[in-house]
Structure formats: C-alpha cells, structure tokens
Coordinates of C-alpha atoms in Angstrom, one line a residue:
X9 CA 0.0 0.0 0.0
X10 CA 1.9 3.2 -1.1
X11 CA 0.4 6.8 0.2
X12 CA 0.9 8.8 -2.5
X13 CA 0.8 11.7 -1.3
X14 CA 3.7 11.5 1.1
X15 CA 5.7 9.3 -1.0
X16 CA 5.2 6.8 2.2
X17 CA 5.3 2.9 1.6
X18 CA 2.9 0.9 4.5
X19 CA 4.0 -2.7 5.5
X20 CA 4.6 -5.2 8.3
X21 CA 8.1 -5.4 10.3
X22 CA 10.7 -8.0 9.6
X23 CA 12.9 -9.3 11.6
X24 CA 15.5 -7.1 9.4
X25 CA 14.2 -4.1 10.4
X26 CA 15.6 -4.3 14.3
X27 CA 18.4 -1.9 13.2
X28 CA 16.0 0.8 12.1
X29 CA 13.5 -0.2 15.1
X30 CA 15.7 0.3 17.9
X31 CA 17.0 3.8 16.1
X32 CA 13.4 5.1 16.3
X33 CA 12.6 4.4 20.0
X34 CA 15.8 6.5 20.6
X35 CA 15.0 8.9 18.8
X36 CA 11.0 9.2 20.2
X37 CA 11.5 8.3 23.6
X38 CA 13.4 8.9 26.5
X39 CA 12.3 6.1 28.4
X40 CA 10.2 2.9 28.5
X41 CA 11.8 2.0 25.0
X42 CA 11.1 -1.3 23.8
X43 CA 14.4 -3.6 23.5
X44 CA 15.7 -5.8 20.6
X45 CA 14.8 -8.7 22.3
X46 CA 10.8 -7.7 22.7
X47 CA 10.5 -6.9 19.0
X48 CA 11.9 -10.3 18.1
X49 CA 9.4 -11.5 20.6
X50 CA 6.3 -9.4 19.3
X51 CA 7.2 -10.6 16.1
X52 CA 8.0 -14.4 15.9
X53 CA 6.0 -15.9 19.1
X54 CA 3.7 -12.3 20.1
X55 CA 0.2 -12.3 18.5
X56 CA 1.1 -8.9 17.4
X57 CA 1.3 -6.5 14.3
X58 CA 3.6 -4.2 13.5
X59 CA 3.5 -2.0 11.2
X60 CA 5.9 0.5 9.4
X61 CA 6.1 3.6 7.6
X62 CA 8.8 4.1 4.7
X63 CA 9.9 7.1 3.2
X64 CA 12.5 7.4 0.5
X65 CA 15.0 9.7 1.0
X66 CA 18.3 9.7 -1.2
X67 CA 17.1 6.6 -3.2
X68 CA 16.9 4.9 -0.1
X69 CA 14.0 3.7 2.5
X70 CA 14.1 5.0 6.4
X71 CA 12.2 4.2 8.5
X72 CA 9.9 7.3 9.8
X73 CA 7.2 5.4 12.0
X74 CA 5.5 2.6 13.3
X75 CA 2.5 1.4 15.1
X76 CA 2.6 -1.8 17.1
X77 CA -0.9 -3.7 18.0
X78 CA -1.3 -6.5 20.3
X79 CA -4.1 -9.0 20.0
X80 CA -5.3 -11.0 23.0
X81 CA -6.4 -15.0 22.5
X82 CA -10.1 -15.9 23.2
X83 CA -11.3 -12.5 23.2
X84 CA -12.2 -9.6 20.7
X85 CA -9.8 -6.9 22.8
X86 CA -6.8 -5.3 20.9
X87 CA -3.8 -2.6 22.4
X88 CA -2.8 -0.4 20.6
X89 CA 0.8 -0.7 22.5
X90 CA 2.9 2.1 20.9
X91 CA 2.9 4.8 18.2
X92 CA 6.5 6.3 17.5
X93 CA 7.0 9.2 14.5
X94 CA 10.2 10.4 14.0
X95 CA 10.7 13.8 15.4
X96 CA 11.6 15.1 11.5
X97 CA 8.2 13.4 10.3
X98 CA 5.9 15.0 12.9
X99 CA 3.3 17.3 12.2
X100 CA 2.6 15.5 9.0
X101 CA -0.5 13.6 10.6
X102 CA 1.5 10.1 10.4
X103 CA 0.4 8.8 13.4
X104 CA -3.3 9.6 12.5
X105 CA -2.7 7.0 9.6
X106 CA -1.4 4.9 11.7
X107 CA -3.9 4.9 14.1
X108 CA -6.6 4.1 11.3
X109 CA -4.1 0.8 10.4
X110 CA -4.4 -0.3 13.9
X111 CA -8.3 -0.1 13.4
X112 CA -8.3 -2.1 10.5
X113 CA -5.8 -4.5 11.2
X114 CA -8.0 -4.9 14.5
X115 CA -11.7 -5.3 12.6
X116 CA -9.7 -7.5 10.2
X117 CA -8.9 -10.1 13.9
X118 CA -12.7 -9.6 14.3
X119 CA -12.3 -7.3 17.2
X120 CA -14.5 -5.1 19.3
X121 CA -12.8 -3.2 21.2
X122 CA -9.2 -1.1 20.6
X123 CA -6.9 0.2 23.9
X124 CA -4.1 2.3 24.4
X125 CA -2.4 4.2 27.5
X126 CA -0.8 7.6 26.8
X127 CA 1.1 10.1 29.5
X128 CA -0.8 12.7 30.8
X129 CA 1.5 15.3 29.8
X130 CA 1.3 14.2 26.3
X131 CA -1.3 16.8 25.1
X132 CA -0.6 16.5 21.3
X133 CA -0.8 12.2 21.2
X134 CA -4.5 13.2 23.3
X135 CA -5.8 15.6 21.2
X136 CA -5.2 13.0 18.6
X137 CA -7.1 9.8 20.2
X138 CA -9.7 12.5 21.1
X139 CA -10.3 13.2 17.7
X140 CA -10.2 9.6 16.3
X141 CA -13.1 9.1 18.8
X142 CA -11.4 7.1 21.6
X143 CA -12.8 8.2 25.1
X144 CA -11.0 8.0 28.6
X145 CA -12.4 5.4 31.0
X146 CA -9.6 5.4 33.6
X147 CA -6.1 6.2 34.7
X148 CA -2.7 5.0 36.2
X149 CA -0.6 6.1 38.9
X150 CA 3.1 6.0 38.6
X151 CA 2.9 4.0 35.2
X152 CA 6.1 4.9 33.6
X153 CA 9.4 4.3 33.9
X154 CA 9.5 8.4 35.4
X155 CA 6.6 7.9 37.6
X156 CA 4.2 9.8 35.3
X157 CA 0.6 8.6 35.2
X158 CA -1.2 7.1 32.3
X159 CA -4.3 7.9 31.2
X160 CA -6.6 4.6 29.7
X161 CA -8.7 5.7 26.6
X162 CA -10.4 3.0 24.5
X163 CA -12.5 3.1 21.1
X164 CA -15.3 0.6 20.7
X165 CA -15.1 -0.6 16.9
X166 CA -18.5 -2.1 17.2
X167 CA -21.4 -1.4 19.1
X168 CA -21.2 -1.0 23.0
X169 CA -22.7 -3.3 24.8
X170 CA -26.4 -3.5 26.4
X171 CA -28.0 -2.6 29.4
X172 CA -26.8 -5.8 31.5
X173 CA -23.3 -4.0 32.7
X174 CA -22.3 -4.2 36.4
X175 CA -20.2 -1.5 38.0
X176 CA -17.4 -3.8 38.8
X177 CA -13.8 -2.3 40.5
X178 CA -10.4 -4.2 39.2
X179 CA -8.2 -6.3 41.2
X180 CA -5.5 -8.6 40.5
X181 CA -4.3 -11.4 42.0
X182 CA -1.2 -11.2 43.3
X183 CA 0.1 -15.3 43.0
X184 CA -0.4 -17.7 39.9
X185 CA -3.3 -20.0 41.9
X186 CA -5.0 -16.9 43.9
X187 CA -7.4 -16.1 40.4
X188 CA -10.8 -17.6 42.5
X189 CA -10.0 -15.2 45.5
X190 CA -9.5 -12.4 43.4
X191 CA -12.6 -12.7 41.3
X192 CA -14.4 -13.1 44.7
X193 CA -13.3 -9.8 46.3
X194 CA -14.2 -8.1 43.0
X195 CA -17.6 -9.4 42.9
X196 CA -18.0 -8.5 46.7
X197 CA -16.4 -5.1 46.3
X198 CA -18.9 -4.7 43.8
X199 CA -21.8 -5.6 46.2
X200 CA -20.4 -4.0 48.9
X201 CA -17.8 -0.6 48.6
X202 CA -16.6 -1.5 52.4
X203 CA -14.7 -4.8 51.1
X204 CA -11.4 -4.9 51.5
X205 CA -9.0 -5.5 48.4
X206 CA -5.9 -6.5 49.9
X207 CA -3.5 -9.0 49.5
X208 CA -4.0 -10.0 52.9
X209 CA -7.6 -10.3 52.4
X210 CA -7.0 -12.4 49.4
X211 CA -5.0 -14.8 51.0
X212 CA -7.0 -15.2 53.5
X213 CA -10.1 -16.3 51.1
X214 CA -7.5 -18.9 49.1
X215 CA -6.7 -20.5 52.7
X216 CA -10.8 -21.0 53.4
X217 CA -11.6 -22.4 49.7
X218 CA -8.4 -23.8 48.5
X219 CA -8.5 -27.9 47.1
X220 CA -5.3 -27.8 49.0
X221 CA -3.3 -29.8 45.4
X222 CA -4.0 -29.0 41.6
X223 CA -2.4 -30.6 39.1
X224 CA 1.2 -29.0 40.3
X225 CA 2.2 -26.5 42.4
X226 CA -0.4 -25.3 45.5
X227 CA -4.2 -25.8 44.8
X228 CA -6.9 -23.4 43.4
X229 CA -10.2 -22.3 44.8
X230 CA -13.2 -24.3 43.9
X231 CA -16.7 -23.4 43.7
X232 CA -18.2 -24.4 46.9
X233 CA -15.1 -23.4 48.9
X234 CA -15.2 -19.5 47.4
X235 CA -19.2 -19.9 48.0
X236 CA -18.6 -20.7 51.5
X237 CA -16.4 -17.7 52.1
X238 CA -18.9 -15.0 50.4
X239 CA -21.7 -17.1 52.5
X240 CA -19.3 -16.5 55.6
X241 CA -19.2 -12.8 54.9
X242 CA -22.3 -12.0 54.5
X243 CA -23.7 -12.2 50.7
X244 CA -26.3 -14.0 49.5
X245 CA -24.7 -17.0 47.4
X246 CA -26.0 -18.8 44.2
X247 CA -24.0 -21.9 42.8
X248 CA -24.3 -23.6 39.8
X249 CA -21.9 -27.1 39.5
X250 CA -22.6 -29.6 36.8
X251 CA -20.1 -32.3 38.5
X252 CA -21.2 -34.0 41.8
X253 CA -18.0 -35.8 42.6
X254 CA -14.8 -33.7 44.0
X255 CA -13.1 -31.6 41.4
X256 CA -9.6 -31.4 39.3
X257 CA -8.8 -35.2 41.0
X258 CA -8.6 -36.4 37.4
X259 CA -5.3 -33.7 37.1
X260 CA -3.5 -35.7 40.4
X261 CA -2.2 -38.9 39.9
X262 CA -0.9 -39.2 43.4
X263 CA -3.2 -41.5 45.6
X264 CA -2.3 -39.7 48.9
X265 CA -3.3 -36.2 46.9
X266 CA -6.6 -38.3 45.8
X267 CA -7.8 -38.7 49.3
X268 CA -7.1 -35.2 50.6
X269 CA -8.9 -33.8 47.4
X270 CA -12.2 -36.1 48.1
X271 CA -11.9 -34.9 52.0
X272 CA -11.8 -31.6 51.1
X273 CA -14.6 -31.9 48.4
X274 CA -16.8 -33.7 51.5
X275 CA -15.8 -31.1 54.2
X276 CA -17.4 -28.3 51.5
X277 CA -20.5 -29.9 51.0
X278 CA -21.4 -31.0 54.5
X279 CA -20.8 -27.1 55.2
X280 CA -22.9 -26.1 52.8
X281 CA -25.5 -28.0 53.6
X282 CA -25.6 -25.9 56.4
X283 CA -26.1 -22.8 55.4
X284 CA -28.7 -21.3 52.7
X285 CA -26.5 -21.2 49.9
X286 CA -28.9 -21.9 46.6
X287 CA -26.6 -24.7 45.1
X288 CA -28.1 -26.4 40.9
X289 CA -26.4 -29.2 40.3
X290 CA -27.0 -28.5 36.6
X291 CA -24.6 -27.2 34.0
X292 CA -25.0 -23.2 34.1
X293 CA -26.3 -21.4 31.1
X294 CA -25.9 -18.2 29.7
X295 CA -29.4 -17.5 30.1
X296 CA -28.7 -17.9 34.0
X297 CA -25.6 -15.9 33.9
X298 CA -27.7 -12.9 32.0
X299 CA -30.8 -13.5 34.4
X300 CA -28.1 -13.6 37.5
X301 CA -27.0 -10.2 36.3
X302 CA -30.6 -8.5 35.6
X303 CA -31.5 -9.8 39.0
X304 CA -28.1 -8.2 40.6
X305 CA -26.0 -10.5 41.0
X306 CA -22.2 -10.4 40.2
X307 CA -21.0 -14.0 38.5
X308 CA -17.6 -15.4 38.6
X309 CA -17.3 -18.7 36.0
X310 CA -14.8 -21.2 35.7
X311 CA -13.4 -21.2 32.2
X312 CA -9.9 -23.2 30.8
X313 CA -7.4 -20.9 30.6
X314 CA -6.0 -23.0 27.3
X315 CA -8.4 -20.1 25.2
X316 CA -6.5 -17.4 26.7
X317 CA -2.8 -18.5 27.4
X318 CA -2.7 -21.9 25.8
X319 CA -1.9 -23.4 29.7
X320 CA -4.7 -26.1 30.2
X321 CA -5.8 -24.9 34.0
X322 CA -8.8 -24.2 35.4
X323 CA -9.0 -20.3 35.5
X324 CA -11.9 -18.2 37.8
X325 CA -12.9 -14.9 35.7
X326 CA -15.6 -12.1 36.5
X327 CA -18.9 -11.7 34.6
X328 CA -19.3 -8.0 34.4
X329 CA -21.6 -7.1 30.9
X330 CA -23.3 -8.6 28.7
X331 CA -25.3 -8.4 25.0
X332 CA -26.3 -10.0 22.2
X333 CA -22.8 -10.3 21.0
X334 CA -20.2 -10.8 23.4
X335 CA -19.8 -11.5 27.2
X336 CA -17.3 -9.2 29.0
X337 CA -14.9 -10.4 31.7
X338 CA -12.3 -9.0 34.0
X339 CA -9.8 -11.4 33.8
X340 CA -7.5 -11.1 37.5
X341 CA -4.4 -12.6 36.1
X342 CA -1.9 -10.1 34.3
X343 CA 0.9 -12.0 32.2
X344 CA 3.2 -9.3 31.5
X345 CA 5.5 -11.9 30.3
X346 CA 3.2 -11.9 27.4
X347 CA 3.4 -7.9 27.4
X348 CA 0.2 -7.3 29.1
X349 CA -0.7 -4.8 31.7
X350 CA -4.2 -4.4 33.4
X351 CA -5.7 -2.3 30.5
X352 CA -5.8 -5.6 28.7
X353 CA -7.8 -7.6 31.1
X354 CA -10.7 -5.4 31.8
X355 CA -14.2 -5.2 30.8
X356 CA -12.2 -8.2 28.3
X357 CA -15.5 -8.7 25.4
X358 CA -15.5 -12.1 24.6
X359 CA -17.5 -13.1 21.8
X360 CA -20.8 -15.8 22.8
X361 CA -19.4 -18.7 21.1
X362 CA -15.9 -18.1 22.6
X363 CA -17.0 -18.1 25.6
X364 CA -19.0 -21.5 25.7
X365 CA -16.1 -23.0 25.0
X366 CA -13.9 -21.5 27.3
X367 CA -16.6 -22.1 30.1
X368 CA -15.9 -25.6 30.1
X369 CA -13.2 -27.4 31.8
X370 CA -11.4 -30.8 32.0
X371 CA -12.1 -34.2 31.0
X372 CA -15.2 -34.2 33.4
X373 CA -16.8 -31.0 31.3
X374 CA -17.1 -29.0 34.4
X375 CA -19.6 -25.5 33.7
X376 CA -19.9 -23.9 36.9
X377 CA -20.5 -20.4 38.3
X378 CA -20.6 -18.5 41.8
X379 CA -22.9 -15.7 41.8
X380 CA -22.5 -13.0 44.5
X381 CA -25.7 -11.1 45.6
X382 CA -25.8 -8.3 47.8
X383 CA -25.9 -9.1 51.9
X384 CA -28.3 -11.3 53.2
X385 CA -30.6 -8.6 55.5
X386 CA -30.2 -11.1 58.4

C-alpha cells in the first residue's frame, strides 16, 4: 500500500528491520523503549502486528514510523501498544494513519474493542485519540518508567454493549493460583464498597476455599469453597456445579493427593449443607448468567485458561456485561510476560461462542458459576 501523497510505503516489520527499530525508539522516547529482544518476541511468538512507515529519502527507505498492536487470545480486545514518529516526520498527521491501520488491522482479527495508555502530559498524542473518537475510561498512577501517570482511553469498533453492565472495580491477583480469590473480592467489592482489596484479604479467602493440590504447584479455589467464604461474609450466594463428585482429582495422579482432594470436596458440602446457599447441580447457562445479572447479581465462572494463554488450567474470571454479542470479563491474572498490563484484562469482550467453550473445563466437562448477591438482611 503506497500513500501517494507523502511518498510513504505501509507494510509489516521483519525481523531485518531491528536496526531501524531500535533507532526510532531513541530517537521518540526517553524512556520505556522497547528492546531488541521484545521486538523479536512481538514478532516471531507475540500475537502482534507491527507496522511501518517508509519514506525514501536519497534513493533509499528510512524508516519514519510505526504502530505496534497486540491482539489477546479468546477474546475480541486489541492494544494499541505504541505509536512512535520520527521527530523530523511530525506534524505530518503520520500517526493519525497509523492509528486508522491499527483499526483495521484490529476489525480485520474480528475485534470489538481497541486500547491504548498515553502520558498525561502528552497533550498533542491526546488531542489525537480524542479526535479519532477514543474516550477515557480510567487512569494509572506511577505508570512509567519516570513515575508519570497514564491515562486509559479505548475506542469501541462495534457497538457498545447492552444494558446488563455491572459496576465492577479491578483487582489482580497477586500469585499464579489466587485467580478464585481475586474474582471473589471483585464481585463483593462490587456488592459492597466496604470490602477490602488487599493482598492479605485475598490470602486469607484462598486458605478458606483452597482444594489444598491441583495438578502441580499449591491448589486453586473451587466453587463451593469461594461460595462458602462469600456465605461467611455475609452475601447472598447462588451456585451452579454440573459435577457432583470432587473436582480437578482427574489432574492428580498421586493417591495420597486423591484422598485429601475427596476430604476436602466432602468437608465443602457438609458445610454447605448448612447454610442457605442456593446450590443447581445442573450445568449453568448463559441464560442464568444474563438472568443472574438482571436480578443483581455479580458472576464469577470457571473457564480453561488454554483459550486465553494456551496453559490447560482451570482459571476463575468475572462476569461484568453482557449483550447479544459478546460476554465481558475482567480477567485477575496479568501475564506481563506476554506484554500485558491491566488495560488488557478489563471489561475483556468475549465473543458468545468463545466463551461456551472457554466455560468448560477438563475431562469431566465441568460448567460452573458462583454468583455474589448483595448481603443477606439477616
């Protein structure tokens, strides 16, 4: 694709343009560059674009600016991660053409939604997103590598969703097998403004519902156990479990682990059986997630983590929205490993079909949901 009117050539980054890569982020940016060994990343295991700008100049190409765009698995979300122009170049409305690249390269991955951070002191790169139509929904403290804040904006490529949204605030989880405690304090904090998100707090819930062993490493949270501790707080509790028998003891092939999983499983249900809990031991639909929501309730599902990270783990997420289209998530893990940050893993759409396969783990084919309801008036 050649603009002709700027004599500019458009096209996706090779692993031979490093060179003229790195020379660019030194000559836009005084800090938070992007090293050699991220672009090779982005480019040959990311799922990422990036795309370049070419001008001619003595019978020869140079690079003059670039746009790179991250795409995230299992959902319709795209980041727009950076926009550099060379300081000689600006002014020239390059990085509006870029922008409109990112938009199509995004519709083009089928998705919904576009991100980006910016520094607040960056008034020109604002005025620009502004203009393109993208609207600020939040902000960052100390998000740079000089302590400046970030302002969030985001551009919805298709329609916004419905009227089923909950007003649910972020937190992330702060160790690898802590997602179920995390989604729980979300959906309580949601319910309730006095909940405490802390790590301490989160700990605490993993130590009341953990299976004590997963596959490897310490144990998750399962349904009843994060049920129980919302019950013990206070909240009304709906549960939704399509396996009877105790959970993830297909994953441990250690007989001694076996036992402590079933006692575990046993020790949850005798305490719920004691409280009022409303426990269907029938798959859960997304007709009950949507009717969950319209009646106020604030779901956290159980979905294989294979559709986002290609890990095959069980994975406790955050039903906040919902329309025709897509189910939106806040997701409490953040893999910056894979170059994500929190803007990534909020209000996360996720197309309908997506997401009934993603809701839907292990050999046994477990579907299952905690919804959290505001406090029992008791």
């Amino acid at each position: 694709m050649t603009i002709a009117s700027k004599n500019l050539q458009l096209r996706t980054a090779t692993l031979d343009d490093l060179p003229a890569l790195l020379a660019l982020e030194q000559r836009c940016f005084t800090g938070d560059r992007l090293s050699r060994r991220q672009f090779r990343w982005l480019m040959q295991r990311g799922h990422a674009a990036i795309r370049l700008l070419e001008a001619e100049t003595d019978g020869e190409p140079r690079l003059v600016a670039y746009v790179l765009l991250l795409f995230h698995r299992g959902t319709t979300l795209a980041r727009i991660y950076s926009v550099a122009v060379d300081p000689d170049w600006r002014g020239q409305r390059l990085g509006e053409q870029l922008m409109q690249e990112a938009e199509r390269l995004a519709l083009d991955e089928g998705c919904s939604m576009l991100r980006l951070e910016v520094r607040t002191d960056n008034s020109a790169a604002i005025a620009l997103y502004e203009r393109l139509g993208y609207r600020q929904f939040g902000q960052y403290a100390d998000y740079y590598e000089d302590h400046t804040d970030a302002l969030r904006f985001q551009k919805r490529l298709r329609r916004a969703p419905g009227g089923l949204v909950r007003e649910v605030p972020y937190y992330q989880q702060t160790l690898p097998f802590t997602c179920g405690p995390a989604s729980l304090l979300m959906a309580m904090k949601a319910q309730d403004p006095e909940v405490e998100l802390s790590r301490n707090h989160e700990l605490q819930i993993w130590r009341e519902a953990t299976t004590i062993f997963m596959t490897t490493g310490h144990g998750g949270c399962g349904p009843r156990g994060l049920a129980l501790a919302a019950w013990q707080r206070g909240f009304d509790v709906e549960l939704w479990l399509n396996v009877e028998g105790p959970l993830f003891i297909n994953g441990v092939r250690n007989p001694a682990k076996k036992e402590v999983l079933a006692l575990v499983h046993q020790d949850f249900r005798d305490q719920l059986m004691a409280t009022g809990i409303r426990e269907h031991l029938a798959e859960v639909t997304q007709q009950d997630l949507q009717q969950a929501l319209e009646q106020g309730g604030v779901p956290l599902v159980l979905i294989s983590s294979w559709r986002f990270s290609r890990q095959k783990s069980p994975h406790w997420v955050v039903v906040m929205a919902m329309d025709e289209q897509f189910i939106y998530l806040h997701d409490p893990e953040v893999d910056e490993e894979d170059q994500k940050s929190r803007i990534d893993t909020q209000q996360v759409p996720v197309s309908r079909l997506e997401f009934s396969r993603m809701a839907c783990f292990g050999q046994e084919k477990l579907r299952t949901a905690v919804v959290i309801y505001p406090k029992r008036s008791e």
